[in-house]
Tab-separated table of C-alpha atoms in Angstrom:
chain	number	residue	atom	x	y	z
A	1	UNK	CA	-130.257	-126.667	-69.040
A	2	UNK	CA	-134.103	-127.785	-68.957
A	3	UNK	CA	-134.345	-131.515	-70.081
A	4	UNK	CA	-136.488	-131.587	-73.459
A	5	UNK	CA	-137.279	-133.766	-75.805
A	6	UNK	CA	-137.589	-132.438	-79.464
A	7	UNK	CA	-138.984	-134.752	-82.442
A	8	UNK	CA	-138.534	-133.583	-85.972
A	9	UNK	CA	-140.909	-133.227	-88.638
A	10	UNK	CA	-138.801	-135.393	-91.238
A	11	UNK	CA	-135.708	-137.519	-91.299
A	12	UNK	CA	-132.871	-136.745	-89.498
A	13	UNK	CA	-129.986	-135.350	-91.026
A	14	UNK	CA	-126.351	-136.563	-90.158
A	15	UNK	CA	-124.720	-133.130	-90.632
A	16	UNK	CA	-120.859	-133.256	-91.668
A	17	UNK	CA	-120.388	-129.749	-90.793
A	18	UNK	CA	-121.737	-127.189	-88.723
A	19	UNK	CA	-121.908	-122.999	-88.492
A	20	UNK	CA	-120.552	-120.955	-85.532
A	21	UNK	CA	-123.069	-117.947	-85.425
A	22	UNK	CA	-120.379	-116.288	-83.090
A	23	UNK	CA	-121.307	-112.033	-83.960
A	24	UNK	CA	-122.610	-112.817	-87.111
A	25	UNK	CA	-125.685	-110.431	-85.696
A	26	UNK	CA	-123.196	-107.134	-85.824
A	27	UNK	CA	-122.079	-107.814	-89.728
A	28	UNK	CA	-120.899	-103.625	-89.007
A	29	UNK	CA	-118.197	-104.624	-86.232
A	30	UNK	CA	-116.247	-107.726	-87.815
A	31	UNK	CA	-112.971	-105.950	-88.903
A	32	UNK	CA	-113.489	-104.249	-85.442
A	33	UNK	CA	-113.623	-107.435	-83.266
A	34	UNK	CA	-111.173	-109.113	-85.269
A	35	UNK	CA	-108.661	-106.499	-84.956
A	36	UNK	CA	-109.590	-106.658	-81.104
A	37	UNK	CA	-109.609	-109.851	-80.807
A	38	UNK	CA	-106.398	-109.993	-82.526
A	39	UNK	CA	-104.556	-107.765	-80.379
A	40	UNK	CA	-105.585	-109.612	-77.392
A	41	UNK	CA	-104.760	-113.347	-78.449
A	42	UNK	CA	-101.000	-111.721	-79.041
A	43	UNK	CA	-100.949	-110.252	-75.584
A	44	UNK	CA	-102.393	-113.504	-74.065
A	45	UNK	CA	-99.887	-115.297	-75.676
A	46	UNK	CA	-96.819	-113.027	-75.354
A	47	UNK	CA	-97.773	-112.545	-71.325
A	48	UNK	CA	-98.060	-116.367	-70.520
A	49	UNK	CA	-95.394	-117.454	-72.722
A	50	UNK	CA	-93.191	-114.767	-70.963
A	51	UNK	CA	-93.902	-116.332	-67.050
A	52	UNK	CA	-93.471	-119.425	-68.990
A	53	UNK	CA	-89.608	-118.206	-69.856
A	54	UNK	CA	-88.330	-116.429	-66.701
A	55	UNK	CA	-89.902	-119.531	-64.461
A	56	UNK	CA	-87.921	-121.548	-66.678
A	57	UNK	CA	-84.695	-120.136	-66.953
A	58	UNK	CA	-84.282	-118.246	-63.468
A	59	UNK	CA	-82.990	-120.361	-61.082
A	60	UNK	CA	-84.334	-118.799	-58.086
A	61	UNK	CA	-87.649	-119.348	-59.919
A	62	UNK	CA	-86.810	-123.117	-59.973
A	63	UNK	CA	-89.788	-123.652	-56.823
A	64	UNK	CA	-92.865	-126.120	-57.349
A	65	UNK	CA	-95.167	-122.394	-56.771
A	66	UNK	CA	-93.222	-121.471	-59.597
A	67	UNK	CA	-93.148	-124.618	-61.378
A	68	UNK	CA	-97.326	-125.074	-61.157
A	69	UNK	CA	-97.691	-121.517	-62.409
A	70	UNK	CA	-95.105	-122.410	-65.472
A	71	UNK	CA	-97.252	-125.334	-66.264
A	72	UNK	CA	-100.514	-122.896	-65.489
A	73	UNK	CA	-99.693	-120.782	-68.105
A	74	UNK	CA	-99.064	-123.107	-70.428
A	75	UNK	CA	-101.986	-124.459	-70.399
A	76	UNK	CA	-103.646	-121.182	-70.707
A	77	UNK	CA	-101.643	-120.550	-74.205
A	78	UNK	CA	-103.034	-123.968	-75.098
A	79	UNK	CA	-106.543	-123.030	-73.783
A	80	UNK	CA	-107.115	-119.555	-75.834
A	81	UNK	CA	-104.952	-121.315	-78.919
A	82	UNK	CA	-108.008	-123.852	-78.899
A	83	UNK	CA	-110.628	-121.410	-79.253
A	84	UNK	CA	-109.226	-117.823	-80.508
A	85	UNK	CA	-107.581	-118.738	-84.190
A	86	UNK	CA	-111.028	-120.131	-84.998
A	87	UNK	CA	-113.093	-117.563	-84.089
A	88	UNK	CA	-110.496	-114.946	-85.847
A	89	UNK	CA	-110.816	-117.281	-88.780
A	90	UNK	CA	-114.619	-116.638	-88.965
A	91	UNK	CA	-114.541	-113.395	-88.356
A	92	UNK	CA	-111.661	-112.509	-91.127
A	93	UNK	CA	-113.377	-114.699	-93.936
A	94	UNK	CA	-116.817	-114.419	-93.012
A	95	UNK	CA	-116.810	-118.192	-93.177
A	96	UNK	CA	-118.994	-119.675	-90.049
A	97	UNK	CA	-118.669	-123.381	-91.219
A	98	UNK	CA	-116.815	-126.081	-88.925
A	99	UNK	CA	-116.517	-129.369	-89.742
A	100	UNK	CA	-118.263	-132.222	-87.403
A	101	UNK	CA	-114.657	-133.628	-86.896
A	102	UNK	CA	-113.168	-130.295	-86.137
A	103	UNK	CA	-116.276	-129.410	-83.424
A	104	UNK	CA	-115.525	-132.434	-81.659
A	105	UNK	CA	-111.996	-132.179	-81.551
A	106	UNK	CA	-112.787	-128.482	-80.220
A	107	UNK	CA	-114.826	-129.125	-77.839
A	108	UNK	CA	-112.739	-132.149	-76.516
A	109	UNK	CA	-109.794	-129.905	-76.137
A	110	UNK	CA	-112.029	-127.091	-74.504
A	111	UNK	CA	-113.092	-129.384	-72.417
A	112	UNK	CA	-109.895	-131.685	-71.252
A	113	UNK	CA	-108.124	-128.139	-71.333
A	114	UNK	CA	-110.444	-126.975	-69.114
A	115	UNK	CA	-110.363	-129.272	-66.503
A	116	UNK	CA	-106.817	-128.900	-66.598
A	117	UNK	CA	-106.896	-125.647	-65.461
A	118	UNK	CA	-109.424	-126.200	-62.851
A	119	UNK	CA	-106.844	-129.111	-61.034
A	120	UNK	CA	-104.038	-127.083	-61.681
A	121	UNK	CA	-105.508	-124.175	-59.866
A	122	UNK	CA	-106.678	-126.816	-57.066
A	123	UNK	CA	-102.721	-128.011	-56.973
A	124	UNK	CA	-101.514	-124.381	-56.823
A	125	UNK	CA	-103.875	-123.781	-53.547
A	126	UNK	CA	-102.482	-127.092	-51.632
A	127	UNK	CA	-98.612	-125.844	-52.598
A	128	UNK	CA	-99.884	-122.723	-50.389
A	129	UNK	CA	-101.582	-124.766	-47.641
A	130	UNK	CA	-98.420	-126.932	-47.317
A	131	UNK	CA	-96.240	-123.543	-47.269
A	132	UNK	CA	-98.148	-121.629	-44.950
A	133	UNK	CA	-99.667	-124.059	-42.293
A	134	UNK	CA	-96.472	-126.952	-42.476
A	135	UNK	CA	-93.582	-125.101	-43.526
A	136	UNK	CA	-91.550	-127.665	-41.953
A	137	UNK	CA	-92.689	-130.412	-44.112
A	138	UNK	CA	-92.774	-128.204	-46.635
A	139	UNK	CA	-89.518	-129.515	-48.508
A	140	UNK	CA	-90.394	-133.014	-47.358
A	141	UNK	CA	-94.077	-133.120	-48.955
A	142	UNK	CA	-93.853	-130.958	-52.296
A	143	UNK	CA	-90.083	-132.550	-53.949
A	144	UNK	CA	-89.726	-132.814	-57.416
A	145	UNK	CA	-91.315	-136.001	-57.807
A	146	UNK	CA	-94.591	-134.925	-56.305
A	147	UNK	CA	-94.798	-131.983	-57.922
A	148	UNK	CA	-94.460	-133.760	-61.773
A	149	UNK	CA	-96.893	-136.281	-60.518
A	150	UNK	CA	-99.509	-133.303	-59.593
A	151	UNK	CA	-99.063	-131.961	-62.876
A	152	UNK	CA	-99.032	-134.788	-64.518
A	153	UNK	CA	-102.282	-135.818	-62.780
A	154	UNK	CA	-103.871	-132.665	-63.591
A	155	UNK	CA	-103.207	-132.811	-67.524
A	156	UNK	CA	-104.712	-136.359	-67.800
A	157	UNK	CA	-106.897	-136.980	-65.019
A	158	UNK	CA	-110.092	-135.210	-67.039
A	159	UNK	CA	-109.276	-136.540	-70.464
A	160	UNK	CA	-111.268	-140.269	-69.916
A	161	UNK	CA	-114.686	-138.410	-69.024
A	162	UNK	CA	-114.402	-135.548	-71.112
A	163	UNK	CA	-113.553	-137.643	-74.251
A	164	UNK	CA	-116.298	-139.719	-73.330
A	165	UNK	CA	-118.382	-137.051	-72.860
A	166	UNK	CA	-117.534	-135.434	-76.139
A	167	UNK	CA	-118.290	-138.808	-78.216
A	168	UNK	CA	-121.316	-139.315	-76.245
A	169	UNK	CA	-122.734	-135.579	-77.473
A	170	UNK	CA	-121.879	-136.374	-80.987
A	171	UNK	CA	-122.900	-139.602	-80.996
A	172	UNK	CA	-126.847	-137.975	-80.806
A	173	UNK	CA	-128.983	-137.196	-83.719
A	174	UNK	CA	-129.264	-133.630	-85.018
A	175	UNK	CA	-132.197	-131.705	-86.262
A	176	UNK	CA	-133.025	-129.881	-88.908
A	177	UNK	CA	-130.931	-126.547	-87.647
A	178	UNK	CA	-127.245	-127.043	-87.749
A	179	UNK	CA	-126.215	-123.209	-86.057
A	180	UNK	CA	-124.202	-122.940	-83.211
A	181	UNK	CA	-125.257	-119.678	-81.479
A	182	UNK	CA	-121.555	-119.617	-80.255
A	183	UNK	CA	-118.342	-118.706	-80.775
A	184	UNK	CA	-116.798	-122.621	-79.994
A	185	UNK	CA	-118.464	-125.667	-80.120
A	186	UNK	CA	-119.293	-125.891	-76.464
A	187	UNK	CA	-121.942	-128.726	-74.688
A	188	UNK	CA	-124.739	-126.315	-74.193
A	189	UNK	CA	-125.443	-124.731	-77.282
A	190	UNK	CA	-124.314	-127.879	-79.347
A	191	UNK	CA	-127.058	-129.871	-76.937
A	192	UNK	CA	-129.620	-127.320	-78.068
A	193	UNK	CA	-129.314	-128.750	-81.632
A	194	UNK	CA	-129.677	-132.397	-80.555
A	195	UNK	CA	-133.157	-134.499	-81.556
A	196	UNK	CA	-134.584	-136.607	-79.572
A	197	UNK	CA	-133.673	-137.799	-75.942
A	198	UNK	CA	-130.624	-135.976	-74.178
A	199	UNK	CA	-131.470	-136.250	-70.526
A	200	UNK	CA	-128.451	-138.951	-69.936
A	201	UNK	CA	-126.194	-135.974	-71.657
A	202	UNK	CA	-127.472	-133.171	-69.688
A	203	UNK	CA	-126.993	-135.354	-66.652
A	204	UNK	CA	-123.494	-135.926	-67.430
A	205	UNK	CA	-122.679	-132.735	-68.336
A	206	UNK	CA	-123.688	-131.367	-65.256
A	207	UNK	CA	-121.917	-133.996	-63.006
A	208	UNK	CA	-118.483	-133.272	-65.098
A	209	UNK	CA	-118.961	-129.410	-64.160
A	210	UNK	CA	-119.682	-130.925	-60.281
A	211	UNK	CA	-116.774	-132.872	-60.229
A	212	UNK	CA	-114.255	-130.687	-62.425
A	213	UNK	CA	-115.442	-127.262	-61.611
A	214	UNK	CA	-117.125	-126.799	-58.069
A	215	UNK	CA	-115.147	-129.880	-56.625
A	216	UNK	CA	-111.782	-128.083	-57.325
A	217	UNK	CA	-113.089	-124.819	-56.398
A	218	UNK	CA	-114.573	-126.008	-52.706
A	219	UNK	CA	-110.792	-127.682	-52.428
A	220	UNK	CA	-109.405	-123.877	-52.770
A	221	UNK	CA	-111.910	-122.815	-50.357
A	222	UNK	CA	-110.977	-124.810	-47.899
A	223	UNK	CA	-107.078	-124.499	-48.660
A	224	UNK	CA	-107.969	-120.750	-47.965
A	225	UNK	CA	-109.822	-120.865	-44.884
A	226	UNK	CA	-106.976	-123.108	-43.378
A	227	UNK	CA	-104.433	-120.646	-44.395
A	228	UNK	CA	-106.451	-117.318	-43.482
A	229	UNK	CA	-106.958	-118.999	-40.234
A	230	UNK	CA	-103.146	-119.739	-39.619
A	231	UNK	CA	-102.117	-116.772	-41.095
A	232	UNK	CA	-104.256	-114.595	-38.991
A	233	UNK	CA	-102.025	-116.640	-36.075
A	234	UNK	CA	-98.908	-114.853	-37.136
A	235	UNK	CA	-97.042	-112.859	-34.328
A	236	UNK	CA	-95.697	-110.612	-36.640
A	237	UNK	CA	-97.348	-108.021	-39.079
A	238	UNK	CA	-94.797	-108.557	-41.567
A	239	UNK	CA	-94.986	-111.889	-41.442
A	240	UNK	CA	-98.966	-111.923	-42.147
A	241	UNK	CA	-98.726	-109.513	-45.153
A	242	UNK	CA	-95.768	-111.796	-46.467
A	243	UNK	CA	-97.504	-114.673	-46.366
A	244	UNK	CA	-100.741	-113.018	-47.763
A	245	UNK	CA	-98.673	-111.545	-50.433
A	246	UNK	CA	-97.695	-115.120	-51.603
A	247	UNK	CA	-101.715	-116.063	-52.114
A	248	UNK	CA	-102.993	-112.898	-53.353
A	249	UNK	CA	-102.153	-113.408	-57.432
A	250	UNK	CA	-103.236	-116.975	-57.187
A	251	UNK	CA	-106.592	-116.261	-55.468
A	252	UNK	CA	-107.245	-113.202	-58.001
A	253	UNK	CA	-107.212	-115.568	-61.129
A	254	UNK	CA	-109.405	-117.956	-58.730
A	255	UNK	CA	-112.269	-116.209	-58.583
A	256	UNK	CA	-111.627	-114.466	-62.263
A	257	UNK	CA	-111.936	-118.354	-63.737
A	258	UNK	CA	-114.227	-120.221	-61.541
A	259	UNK	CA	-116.583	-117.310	-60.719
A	260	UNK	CA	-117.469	-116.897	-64.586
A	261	UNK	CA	-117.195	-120.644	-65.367
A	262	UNK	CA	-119.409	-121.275	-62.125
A	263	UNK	CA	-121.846	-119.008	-63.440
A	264	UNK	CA	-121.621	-119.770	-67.020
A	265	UNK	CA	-122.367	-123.761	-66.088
A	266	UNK	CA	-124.064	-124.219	-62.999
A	267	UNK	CA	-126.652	-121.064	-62.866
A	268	UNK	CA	-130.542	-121.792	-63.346
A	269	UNK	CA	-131.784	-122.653	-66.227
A	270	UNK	CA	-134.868	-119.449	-66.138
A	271	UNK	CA	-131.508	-117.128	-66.323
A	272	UNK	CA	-129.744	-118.771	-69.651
A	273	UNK	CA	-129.228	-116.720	-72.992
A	274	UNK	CA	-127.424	-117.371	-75.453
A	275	UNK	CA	-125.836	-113.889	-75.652
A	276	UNK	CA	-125.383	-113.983	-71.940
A	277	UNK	CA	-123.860	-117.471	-72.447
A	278	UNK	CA	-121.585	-116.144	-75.351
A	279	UNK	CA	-120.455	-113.026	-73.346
A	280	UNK	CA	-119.591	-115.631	-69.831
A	281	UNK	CA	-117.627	-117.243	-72.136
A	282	UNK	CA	-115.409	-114.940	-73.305
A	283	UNK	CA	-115.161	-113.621	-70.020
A	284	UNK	CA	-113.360	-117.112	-68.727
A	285	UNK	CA	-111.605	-117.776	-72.172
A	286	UNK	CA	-109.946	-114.885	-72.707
A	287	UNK	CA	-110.262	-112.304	-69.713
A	288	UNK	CA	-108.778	-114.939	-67.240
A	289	UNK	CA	-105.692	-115.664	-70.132
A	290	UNK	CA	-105.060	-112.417	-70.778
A	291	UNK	CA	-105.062	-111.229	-66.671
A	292	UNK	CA	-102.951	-114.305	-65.339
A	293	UNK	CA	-99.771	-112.860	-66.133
A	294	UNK	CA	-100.595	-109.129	-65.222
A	295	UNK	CA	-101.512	-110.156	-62.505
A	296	UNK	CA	-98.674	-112.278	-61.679
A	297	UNK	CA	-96.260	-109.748	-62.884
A	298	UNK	CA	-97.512	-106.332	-60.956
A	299	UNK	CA	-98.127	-108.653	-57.757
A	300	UNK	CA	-95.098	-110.650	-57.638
A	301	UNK	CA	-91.835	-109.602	-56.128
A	302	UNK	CA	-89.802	-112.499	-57.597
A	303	UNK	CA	-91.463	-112.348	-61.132
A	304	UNK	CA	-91.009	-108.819	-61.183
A	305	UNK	CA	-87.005	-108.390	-60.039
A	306	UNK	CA	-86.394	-111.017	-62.936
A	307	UNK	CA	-88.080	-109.171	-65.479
A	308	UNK	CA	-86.095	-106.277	-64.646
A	309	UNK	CA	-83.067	-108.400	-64.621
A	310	UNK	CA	-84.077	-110.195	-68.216
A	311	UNK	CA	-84.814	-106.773	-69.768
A	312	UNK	CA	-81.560	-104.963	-68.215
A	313	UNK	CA	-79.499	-107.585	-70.005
């Protein structure tokens, strides 16, 4: 995001409500995208709410890696419930207008949400390390109690900074243009509308993506390398493609949500546009939701033998 400082010609104008351009530029494909769109927000929610179920009232489910993915997807119906119904909204009435309360609320969700996600994803990785490279301790180090506490710690632990954050954005002057070349009222394009000096907020915004999406990630990195390197240590073949079998779904959604967040918020500025911005977006909002249980479901053993004992019954 290049620092800039932009000075309008008149007064400034305290908008009350903004417009969320979304694909207001292909008027010929909104019953088309909304019918899409649609189908997918059903499957997103029908997929995660189902490994919500079955790791809920399985008892052999009743693990923390179970437990963390539970809370995962949860927070993934949350996620796509913050952004989807909105942008089905627009595209059903033809209606782009959002309210200055409801943008901030939006984005403060997106965001808290978000770095939800990225801790929970972090917490997910260490239940792994601990399995794999102390599975002695295992039982000792991840009990109840320290599981709830992880959660716990990875639902709240963003919401100080990003609700600061959020009030600090809307806190700015706007100029004359009030249109959000997005689908959601995230930082970036809402920035783009703000007058006059916005340095302190770009700063901000991009030590919150340091610290909520690369620190996390670099965490899982390491997590992996320790448990590649002890796996690889394995006497047994079947005990290295067991143990790789337990990391494979979790890695997959991994790089699926930090690869297109980490390119969405921390690529050079020379290679922004606001259609690539809008397509990166959907990518991590929706492709990640709607692939986290698929992916759970085809790769896991456990997930899949209780399916097939749900569905016989």
């Amino acid at each position: 995001m290049k620092h800039q400082v932009k000075t309008p010609e008149g007064n400034l104008t305290a908008w009350m409500e903004f417009v969320l351009w979304g694909f207001a530029d292909v008027p010929h494909l909104q019953w088309f995208l909304f019918g899409m769109f649609f189908v997918i927000y059903m499957i997103i929610l029908l997929g995660n709410r189902t490994i919500l179920v079955i790791t809920k009232v399985e008892p052999a489910l009743h693990t923390p890696m179970y437990f963390f993915l539970g809370n995962f997807s949860f927070v993934e119906i949350c996620y796509v419930s913050v952004t989807l119904p909105r942008m089905l909204m627009n595209l059903r009435t033809q209606r782009r207008t959002i309210s200055l309360v409801s943008c901030t609320t939006q984005m403060c969700c997106v965001l808290v949400l978000g770095a939800a996600e990225c801790f929970l994803l972090a917490v997910m990785a260490y239940d792994r390390y601990v399995a794999i490279c102390n599975p002695l301790q295992y039982p000792l180090v991840m009990t109840h109690k320290v599981c709830l506490q992880l959660v716990v710690a990875s639902w709240i632990s963003g919401i100080p900074v990003q609700v600061g954050q959020t009030l600090q954005i809307f806190s700015l002057p706007f100029c004359a243009s009030r249109v959000i070349n997005h689908f959601f009222c995230d930082i970036p394009p809402v920035l783009k509308l703000a007058c006059g000096e916005t340095f302190t907020n770009e700063l901000m915004f991009y030590m919150t993506a340091l610290l909520f999406v690369l620190a996390p990630f670099l965490f899982i990195l390491i997590s992996y390398i320790k448990i590649i390197s002890t796996v690889l240590k394995l006497p047994s073949a079947t005990s290295r493609a067991k143990a790789f079998s337990t990391c494979s779904s979790h890695l997959t959604v991994v790089l699926l949500f930090f690869g297109s967040g980490i390119i969405t918020y921390l690529r050079p500025e020379a290679s922004h546009s606001a259609e690539t911005d809008k397509v990166l977006s959907l990518f991590y909002t929706i492709v990640t939701p709607i692939f986290n249980p698929m992916i759970y479901s085809l790769r896991n053993k456990d997930i899949k033998r209780t399916l097939r004992k749900l569905l016989g019954k």
